[in-house]
Tab-separated table of C-alpha atoms in Angstrom:
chain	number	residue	atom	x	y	z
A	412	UNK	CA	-42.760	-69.721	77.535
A	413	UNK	CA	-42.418	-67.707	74.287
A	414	UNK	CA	-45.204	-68.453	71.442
A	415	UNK	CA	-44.292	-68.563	67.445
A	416	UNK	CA	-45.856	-65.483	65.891
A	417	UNK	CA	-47.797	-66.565	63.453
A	418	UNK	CA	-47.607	-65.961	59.634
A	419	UNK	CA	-50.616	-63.992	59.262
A	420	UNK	CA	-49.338	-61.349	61.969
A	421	UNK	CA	-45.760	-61.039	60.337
A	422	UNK	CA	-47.604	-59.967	57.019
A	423	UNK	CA	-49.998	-57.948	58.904
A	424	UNK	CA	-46.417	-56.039	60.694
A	425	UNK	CA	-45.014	-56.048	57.562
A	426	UNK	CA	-47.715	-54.294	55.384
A	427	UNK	CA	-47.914	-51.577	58.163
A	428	UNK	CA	-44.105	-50.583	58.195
A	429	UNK	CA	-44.761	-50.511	54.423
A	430	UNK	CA	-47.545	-48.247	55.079
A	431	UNK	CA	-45.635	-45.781	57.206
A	432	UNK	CA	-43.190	-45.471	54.962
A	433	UNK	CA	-45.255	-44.845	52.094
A	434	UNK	CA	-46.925	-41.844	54.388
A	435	UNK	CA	-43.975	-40.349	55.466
A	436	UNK	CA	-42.374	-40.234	51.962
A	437	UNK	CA	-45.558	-38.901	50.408
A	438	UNK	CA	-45.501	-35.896	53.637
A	439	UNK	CA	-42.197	-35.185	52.558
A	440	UNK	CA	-42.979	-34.763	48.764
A	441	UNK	CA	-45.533	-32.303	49.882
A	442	UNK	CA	-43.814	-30.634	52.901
A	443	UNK	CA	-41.357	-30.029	50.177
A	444	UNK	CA	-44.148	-28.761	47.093
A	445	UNK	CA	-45.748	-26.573	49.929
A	446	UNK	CA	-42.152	-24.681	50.863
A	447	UNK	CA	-41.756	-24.265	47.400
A	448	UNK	CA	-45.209	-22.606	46.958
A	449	UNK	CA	-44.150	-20.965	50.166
A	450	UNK	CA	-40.868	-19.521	49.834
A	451	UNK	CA	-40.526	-18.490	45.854
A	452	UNK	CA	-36.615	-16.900	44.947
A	453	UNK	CA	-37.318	-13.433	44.925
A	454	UNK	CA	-35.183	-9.937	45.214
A	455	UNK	CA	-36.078	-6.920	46.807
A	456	UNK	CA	-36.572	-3.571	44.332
A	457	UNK	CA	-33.442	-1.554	45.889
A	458	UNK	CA	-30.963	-4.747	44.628
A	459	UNK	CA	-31.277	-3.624	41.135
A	460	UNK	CA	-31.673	-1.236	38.631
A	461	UNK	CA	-33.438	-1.051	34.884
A	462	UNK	CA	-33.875	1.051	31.597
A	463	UNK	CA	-35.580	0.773	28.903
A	464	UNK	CA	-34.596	-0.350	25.086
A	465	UNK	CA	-35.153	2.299	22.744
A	466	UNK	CA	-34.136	2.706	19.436
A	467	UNK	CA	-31.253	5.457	18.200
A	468	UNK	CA	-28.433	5.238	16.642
A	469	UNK	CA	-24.964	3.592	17.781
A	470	UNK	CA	-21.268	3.918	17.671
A	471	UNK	CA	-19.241	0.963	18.104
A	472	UNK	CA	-16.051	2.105	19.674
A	473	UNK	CA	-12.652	0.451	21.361
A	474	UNK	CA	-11.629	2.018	24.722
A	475	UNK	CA	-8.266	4.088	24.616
A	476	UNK	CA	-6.626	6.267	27.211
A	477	UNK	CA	-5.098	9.589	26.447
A	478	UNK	CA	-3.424	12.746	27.675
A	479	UNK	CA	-3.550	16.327	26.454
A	480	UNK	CA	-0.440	17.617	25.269
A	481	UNK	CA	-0.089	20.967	23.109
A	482	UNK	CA	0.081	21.321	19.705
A	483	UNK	CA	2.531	23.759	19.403
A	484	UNK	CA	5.393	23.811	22.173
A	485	UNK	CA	8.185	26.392	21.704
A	486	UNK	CA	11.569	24.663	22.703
A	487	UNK	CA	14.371	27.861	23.555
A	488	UNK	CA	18.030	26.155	23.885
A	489	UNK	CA	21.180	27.804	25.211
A	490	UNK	CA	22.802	30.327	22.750
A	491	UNK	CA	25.548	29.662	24.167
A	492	UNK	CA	28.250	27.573	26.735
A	493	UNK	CA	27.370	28.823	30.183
A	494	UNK	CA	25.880	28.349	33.358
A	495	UNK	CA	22.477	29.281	34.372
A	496	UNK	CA	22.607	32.007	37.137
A	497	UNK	CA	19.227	32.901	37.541
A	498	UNK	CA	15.340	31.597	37.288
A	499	UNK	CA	13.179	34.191	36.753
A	500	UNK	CA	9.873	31.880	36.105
A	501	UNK	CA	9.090	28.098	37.069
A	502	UNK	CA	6.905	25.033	35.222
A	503	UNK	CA	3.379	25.844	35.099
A	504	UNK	CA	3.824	29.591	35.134
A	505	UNK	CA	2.609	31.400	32.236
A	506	UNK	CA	3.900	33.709	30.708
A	507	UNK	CA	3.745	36.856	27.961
A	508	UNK	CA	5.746	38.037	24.689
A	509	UNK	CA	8.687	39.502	26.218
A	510	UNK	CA	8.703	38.209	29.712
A	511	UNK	CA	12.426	36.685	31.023
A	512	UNK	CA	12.694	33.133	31.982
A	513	UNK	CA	15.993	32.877	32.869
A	514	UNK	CA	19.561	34.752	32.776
A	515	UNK	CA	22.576	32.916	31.835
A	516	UNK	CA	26.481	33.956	32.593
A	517	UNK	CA	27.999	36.059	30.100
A	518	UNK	CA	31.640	36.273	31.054
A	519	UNK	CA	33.376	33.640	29.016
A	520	UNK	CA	31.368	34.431	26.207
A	521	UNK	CA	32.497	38.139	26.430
A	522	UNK	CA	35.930	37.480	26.322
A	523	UNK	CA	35.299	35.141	23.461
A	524	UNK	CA	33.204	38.120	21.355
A	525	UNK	CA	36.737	40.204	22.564
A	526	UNK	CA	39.047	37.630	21.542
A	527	UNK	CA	37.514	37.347	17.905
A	528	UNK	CA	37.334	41.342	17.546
A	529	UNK	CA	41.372	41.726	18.644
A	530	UNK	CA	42.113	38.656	15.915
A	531	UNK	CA	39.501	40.186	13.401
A	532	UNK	CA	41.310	43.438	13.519
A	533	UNK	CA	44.736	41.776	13.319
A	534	UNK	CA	43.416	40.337	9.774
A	535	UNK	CA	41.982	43.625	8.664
A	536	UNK	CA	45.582	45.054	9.398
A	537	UNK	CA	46.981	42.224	7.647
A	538	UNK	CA	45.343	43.496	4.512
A	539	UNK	CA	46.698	46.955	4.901
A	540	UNK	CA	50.296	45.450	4.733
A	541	UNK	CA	49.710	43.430	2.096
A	542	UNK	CA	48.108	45.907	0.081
A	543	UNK	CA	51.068	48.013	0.472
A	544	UNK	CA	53.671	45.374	0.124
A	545	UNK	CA	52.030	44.336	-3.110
A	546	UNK	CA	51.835	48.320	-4.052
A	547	UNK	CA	55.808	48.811	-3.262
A	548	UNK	CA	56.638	45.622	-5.439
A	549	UNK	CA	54.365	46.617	-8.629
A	550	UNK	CA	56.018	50.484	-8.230
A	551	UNK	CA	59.195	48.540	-8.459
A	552	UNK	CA	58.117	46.559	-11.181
A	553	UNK	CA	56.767	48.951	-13.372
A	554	UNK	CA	59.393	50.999	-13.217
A	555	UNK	CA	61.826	48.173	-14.240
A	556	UNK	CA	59.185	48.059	-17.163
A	557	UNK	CA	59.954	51.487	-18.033
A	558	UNK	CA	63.417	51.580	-18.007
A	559	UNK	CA	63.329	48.313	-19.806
A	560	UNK	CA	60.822	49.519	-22.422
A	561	UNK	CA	63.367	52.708	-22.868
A	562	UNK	CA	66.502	49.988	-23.018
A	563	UNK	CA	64.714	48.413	-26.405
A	564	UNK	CA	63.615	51.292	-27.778
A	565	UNK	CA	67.288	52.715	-27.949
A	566	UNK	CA	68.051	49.183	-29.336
A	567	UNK	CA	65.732	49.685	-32.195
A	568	UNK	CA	67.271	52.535	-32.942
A	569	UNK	CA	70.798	51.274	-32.565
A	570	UNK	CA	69.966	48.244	-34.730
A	571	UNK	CA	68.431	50.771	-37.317
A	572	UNK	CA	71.940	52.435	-37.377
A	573	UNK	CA	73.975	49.442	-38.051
A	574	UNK	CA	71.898	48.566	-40.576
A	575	UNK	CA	72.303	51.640	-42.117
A	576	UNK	CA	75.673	52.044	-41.743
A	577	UNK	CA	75.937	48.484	-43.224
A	578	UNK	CA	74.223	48.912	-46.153
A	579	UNK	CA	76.534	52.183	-47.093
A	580	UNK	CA	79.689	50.383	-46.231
A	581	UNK	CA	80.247	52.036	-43.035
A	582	UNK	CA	79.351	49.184	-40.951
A	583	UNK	CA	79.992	45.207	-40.740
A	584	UNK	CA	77.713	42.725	-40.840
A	585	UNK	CA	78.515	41.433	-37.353
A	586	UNK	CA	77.779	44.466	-35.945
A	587	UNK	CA	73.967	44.473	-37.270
A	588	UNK	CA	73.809	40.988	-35.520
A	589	UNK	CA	75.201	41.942	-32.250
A	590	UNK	CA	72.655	44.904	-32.304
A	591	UNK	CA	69.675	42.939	-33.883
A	592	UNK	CA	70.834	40.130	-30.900
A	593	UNK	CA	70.704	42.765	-27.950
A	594	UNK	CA	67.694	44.323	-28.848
A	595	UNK	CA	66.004	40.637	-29.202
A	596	UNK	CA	67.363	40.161	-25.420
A	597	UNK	CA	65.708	43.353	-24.455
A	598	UNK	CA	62.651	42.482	-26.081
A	599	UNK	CA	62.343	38.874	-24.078
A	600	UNK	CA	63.119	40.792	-20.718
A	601	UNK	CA	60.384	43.200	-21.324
A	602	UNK	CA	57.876	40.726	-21.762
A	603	UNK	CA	58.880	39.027	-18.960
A	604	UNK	CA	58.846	41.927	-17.048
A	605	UNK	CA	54.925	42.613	-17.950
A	606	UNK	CA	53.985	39.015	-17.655
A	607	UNK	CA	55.339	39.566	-13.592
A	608	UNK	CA	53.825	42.648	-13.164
A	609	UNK	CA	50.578	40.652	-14.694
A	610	UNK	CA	51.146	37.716	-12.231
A	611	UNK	CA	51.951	39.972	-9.430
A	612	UNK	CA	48.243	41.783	-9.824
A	613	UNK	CA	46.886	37.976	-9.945
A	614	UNK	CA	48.600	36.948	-7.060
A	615	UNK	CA	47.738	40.569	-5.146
A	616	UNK	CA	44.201	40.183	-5.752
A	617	UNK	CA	43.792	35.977	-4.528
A	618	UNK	CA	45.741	36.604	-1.632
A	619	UNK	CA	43.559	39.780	-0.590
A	620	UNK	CA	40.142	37.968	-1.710
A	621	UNK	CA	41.576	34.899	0.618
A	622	UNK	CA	42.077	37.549	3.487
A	623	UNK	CA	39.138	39.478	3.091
A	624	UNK	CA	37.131	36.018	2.700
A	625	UNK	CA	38.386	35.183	6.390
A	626	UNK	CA	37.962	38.447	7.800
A	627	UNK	CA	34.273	38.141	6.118
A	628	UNK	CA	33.869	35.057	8.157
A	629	UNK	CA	35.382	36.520	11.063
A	630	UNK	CA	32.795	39.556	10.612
A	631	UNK	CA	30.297	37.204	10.916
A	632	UNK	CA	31.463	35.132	14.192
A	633	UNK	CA	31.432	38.419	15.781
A	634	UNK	CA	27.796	39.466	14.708
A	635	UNK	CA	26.573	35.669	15.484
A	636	UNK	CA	28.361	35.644	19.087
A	637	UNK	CA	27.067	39.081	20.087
A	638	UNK	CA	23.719	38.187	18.782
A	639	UNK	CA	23.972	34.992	21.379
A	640	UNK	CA	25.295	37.388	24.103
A	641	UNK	CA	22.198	39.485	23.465
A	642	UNK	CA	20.091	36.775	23.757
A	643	UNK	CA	21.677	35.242	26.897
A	644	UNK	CA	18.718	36.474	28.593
A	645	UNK	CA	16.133	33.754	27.696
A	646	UNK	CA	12.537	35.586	26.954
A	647	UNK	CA	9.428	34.774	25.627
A	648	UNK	CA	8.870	34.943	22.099
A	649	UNK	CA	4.832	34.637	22.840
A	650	UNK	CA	2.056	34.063	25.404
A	651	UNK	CA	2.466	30.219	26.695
A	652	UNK	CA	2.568	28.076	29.233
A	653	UNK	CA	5.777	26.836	30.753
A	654	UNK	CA	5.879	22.717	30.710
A	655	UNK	CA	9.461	22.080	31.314
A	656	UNK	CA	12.684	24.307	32.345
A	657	UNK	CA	16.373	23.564	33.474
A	658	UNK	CA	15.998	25.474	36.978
A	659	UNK	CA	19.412	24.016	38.350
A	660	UNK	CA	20.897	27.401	39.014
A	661	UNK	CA	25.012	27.168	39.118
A	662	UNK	CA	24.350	24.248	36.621
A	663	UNK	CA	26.618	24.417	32.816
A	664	UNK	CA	25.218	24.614	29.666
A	665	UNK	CA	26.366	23.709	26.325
A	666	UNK	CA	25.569	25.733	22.864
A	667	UNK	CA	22.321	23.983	21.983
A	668	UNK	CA	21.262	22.554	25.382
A	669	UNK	CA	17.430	22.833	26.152
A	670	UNK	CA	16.674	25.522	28.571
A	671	UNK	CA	12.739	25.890	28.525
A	672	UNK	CA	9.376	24.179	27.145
A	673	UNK	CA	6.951	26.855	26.207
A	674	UNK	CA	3.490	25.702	25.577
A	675	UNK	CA	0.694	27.377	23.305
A	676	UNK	CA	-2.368	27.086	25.361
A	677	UNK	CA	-4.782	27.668	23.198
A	678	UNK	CA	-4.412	24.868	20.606
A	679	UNK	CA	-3.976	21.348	21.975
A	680	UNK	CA	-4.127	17.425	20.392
A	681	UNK	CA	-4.051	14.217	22.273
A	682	UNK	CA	-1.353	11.870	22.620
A	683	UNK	CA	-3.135	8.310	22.811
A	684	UNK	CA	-2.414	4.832	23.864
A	685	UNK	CA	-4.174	1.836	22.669
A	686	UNK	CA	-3.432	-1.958	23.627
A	687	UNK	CA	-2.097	-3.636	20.646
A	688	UNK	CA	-4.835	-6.054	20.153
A	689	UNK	CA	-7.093	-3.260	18.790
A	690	UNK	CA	-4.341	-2.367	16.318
A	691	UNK	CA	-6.203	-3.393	13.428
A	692	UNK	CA	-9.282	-0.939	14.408
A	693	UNK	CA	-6.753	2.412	13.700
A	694	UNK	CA	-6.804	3.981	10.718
A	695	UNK	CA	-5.848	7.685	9.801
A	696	UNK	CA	-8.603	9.707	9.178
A	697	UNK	CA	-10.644	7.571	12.143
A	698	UNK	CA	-13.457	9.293	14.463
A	699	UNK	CA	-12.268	9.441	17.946
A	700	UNK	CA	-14.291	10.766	21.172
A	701	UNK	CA	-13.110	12.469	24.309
A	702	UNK	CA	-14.533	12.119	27.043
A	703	UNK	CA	-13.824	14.595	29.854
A	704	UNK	CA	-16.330	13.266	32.372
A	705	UNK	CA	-19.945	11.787	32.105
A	706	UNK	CA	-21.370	14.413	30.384
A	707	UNK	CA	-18.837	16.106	28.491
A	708	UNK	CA	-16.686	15.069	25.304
A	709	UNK	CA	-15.740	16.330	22.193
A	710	UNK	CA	-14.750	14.186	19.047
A	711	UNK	CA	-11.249	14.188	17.317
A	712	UNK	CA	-9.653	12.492	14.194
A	713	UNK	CA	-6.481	10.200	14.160
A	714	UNK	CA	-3.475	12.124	12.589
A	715	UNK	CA	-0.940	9.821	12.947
A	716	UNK	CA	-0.438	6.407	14.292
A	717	UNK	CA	3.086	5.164	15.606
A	718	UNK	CA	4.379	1.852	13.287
A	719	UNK	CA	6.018	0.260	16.401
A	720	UNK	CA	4.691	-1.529	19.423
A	721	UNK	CA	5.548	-0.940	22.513
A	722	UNK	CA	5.519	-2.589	26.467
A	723	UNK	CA	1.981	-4.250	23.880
A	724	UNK	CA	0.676	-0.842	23.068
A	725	UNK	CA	0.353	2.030	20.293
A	726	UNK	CA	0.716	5.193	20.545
A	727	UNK	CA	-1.405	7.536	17.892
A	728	UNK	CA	-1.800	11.247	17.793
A	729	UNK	CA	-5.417	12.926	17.959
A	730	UNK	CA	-6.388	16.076	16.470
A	731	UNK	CA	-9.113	17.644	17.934
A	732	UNK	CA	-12.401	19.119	16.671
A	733	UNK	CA	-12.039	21.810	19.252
A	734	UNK	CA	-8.388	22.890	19.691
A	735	UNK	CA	-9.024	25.666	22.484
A	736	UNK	CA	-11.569	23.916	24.738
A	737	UNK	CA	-12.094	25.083	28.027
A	738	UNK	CA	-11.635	21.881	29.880
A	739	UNK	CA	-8.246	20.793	27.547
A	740	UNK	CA	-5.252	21.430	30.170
A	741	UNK	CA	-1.688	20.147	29.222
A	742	UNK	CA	-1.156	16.412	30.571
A	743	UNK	CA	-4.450	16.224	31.221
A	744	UNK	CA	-5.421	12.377	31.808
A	745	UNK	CA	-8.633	11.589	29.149
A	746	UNK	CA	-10.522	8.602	27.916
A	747	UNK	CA	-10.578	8.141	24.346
A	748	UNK	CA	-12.966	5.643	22.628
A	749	UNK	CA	-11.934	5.065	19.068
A	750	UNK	CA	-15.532	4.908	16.925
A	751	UNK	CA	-14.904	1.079	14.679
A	752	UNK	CA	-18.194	1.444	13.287
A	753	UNK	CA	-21.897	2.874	13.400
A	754	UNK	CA	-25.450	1.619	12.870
A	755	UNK	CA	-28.955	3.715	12.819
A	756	UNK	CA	-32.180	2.370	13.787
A	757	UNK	CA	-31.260	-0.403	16.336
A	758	UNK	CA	-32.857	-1.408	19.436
A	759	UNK	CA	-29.931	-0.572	22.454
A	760	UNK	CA	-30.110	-0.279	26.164
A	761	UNK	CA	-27.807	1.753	28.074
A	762	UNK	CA	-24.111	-0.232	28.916
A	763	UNK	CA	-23.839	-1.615	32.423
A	764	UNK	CA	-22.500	-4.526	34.201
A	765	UNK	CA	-25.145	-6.966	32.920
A	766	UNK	CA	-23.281	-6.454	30.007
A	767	UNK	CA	-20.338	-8.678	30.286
A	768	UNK	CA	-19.207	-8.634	26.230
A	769	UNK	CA	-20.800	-12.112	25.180
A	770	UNK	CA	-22.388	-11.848	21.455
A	771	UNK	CA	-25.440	-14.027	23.704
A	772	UNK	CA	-26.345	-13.714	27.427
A	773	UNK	CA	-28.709	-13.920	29.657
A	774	UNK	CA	-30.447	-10.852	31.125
A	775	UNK	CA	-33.389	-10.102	33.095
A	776	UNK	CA	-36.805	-8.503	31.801
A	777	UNK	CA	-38.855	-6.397	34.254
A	778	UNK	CA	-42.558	-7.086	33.828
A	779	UNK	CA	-45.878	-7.415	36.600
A	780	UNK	CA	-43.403	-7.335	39.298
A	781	UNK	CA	-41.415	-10.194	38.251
A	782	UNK	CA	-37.996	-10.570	36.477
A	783	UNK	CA	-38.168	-12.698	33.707
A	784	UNK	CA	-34.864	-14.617	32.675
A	785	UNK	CA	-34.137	-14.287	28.810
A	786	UNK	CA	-31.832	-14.956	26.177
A	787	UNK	CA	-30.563	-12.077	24.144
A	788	UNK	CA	-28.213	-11.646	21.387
A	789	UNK	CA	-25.689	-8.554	21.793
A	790	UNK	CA	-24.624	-6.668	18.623
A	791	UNK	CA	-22.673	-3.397	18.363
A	792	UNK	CA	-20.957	-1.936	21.971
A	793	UNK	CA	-19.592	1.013	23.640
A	794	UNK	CA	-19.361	3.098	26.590
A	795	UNK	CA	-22.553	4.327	26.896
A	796	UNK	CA	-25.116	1.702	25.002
A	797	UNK	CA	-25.701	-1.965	23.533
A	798	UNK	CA	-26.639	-2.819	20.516
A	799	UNK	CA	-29.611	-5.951	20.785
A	800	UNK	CA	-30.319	-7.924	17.441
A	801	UNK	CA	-32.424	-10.080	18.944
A	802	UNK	CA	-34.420	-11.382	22.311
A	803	UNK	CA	-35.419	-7.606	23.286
A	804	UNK	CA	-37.866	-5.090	21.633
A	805	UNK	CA	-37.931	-1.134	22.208
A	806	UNK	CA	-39.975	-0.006	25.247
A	807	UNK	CA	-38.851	-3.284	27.486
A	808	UNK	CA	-37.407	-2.494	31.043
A	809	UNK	CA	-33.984	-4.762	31.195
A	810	UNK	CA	-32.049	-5.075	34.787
A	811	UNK	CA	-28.766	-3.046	33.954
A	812	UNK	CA	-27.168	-4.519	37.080
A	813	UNK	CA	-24.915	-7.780	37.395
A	814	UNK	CA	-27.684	-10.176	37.931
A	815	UNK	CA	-24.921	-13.446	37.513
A	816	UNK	CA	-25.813	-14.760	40.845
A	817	UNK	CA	-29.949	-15.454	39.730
A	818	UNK	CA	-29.301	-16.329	36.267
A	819	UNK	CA	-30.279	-20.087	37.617
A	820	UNK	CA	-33.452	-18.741	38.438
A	821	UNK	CA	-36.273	-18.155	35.401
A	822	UNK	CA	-38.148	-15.977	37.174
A	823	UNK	CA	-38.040	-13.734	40.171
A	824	UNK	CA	-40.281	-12.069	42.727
A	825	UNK	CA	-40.024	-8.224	42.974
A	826	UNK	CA	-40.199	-7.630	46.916
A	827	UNK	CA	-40.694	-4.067	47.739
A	828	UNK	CA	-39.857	-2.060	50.915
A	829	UNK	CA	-41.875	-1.975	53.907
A	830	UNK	CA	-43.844	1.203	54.615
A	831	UNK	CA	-43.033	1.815	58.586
């Protein structure tokens, strides 16, 4: 038979469950301080990398792309309609003063140049016949004018008579009218015979200025067409590079059709792009770098700067400090970085992915084999270095490396390598 515990016992039970509990919370609490001791948040040496903040000078800048493009290119078009019948040279090929590029078809154009020579001397001949038409008609007329002339000078005379004649008693009055009437008639058909021969002269020397005007004109076709003919075979006025040419052989051509690209390769600009957002930053006149690879750029000037927008970019033109550089190659690919403004003095540290464009950020300090988590204030930016205004001073090592995945931690253990 089962006995009541008594009250005294169930206390006793109960203050030793409280006990235990009491224990194994306070083990926990310092299982858990001890791990913590234990295992601190660390990262081995190899993870990252540093520099140091020094002080220099900075260029803020705005990244750009670009591509090398001549600054002279030499565009030849087709003198004349033809076909292309023969490629002589190809894109990328350079070539000299003199060199052929390309040979176009001459036939049609010959027949043309004969065509215009047959009619040109038809016109010249046409001259000839005039000349002599308008010689046989002012014979004609003059010699009317002579006989005419002779015709009132007989009249004078005759009227002189009459008069005479007339005042004697020889004569009648009606008679010295008839006479004074006929040499009047004379008179009015001379004049009108000199005003013709006058008119004739007029109208001789506008009709041969209007032929010799077209054959003038016609001169000049001829020189201009056999110029084109001579120049059917497309040269090279000077040393270049070839950057675009119509090589469809068999293909037609019309007067004025681009036939070849030649490029001076020893002067060259940059043709830039620029997303529009930085469209504010351009300005003619602006400082502009070039930057071949790591360790090799030259700076330029903006010349020009396109007053449209397109697919959300600008295009500007870049004229460069050194024209003729050994590296510039037409097309080239380059990155520009378009300088926005420029400080002297500051406290930087080289540009990395740590950097991720905040004006404040986070960033680890190396120090006694510990990285040290820190606030810092960002200031000016480009490719190559970052401006700090505040949280940093010259001679500190700073990780460089994208450290986003610690930034909970404050501080963190440098673990080097093993020694095998």
């Amino acid at each position: 038979m089962d006995r009541a515990v008594s009250e005294s016992v169930k206390k006793k039970r109960k203050r030793k469950v409280i006990a235990r509990s009491v224990i194994t919370f306070l083990v926990f609490i310092i299982l858990i301080i001890v791990l913590r001791q234990l295992i601190k948040p660390s990262i081995s040496i190899g993870e990252f990398d540093t520099e140091q903040a020094v002080t220099g000078n900075i260029r803020a800048t705005v990244t750009a792309s670009g591509t090398v493009v001549p600054e002279f290119e030499e565009i030849i078009s087709s003198p004349i309609v033809s076909k292309i019948i023969r490629i002589d040279h190809s894109t990328g090929d350079e070539v000299n003063s003199g060199d052929t590029i390309l040979l176009l078809d001459t036939r049609s154009a010959s027949i043309s140049l004969e065509k215009m020579k047959d009619e040109l001397e038809v016109k010249k001949n046409n001259v000839n016949k005039l000349k002599l038409q308008f010689e046989r008609n002012l014979i004609d007329l003059k010699t009317r004018h002579q006989i005419k002339k002779l015709q009132v000078e007989s009249m004078e005379t005759e009227l002189k008579e009459e008069e005479y004649l007339n005042d004697i008693g020889g004569g009648t009055k009606e008679k010295v009218e008839k006479a004074r009437l006929n040499l009047k008639i004379a008179t009015i058909e001379l004049q009108q015979i000199e005003e013709t021969i006058i008119n004739q002269e007029k109208s001789m020397e506008t009709d041969l200025y209007g032929l010799n005007y077209e054959i003038s004109i016609g001169q000049r076709n001829v020189e201009e067409l056999q110029e084109k003919l001579n120049s059917s075979s497309i040269t090279a006025d000077k040393k270049g590079v070839i950057t675009w040419i119509n090589s469809e052989i068999g293909k037609s051509v019309g007067a004025g059709d681009e036939l070849v690209k030649i490029a001076d390769i020893e002067s060259f600009r940059i043709e830039g792009v620029i997303s529009e957002m930085h469209a504010s930053k351009l300005s003619g006149g602006g400082q502009v770098l070039v930057r071949f690879d790591e360790e090799t750029e030259i700076t330029g000037q903006i010349a020009g700067i396109s007053p449209s927008v397109e697919s959300n970019t600008i295009q500007f033109k870049v004229r460069l400090g050194e024209k003729n550089h050994p590296l510039l190659r037409p097309n080239l690919k380059v990155d520009l970085f378009v300088i926005t403004s420029f400080k002297k003095n500051v406290v930087m540290v080289p540009n990395g992915p740590f950097y991720r464009g905040a004006v404040k950020q986070n960033v680890f300090v190396s120090k006694d084999g510990f990285l040290y988590r820190r606030e810092v204030e960002f200031g000016l930016s480009n490719f190559n270095n970052v401006e700090i205004i505040n949280g940093l001073s010259a001679g500190e090592e700073v990780v460089i490396s994208d450290m986003y995945d610690y930034e909970k931690y404050e501080k963190l253990a440098v673990k080097t390598k093993n020694k095998n």
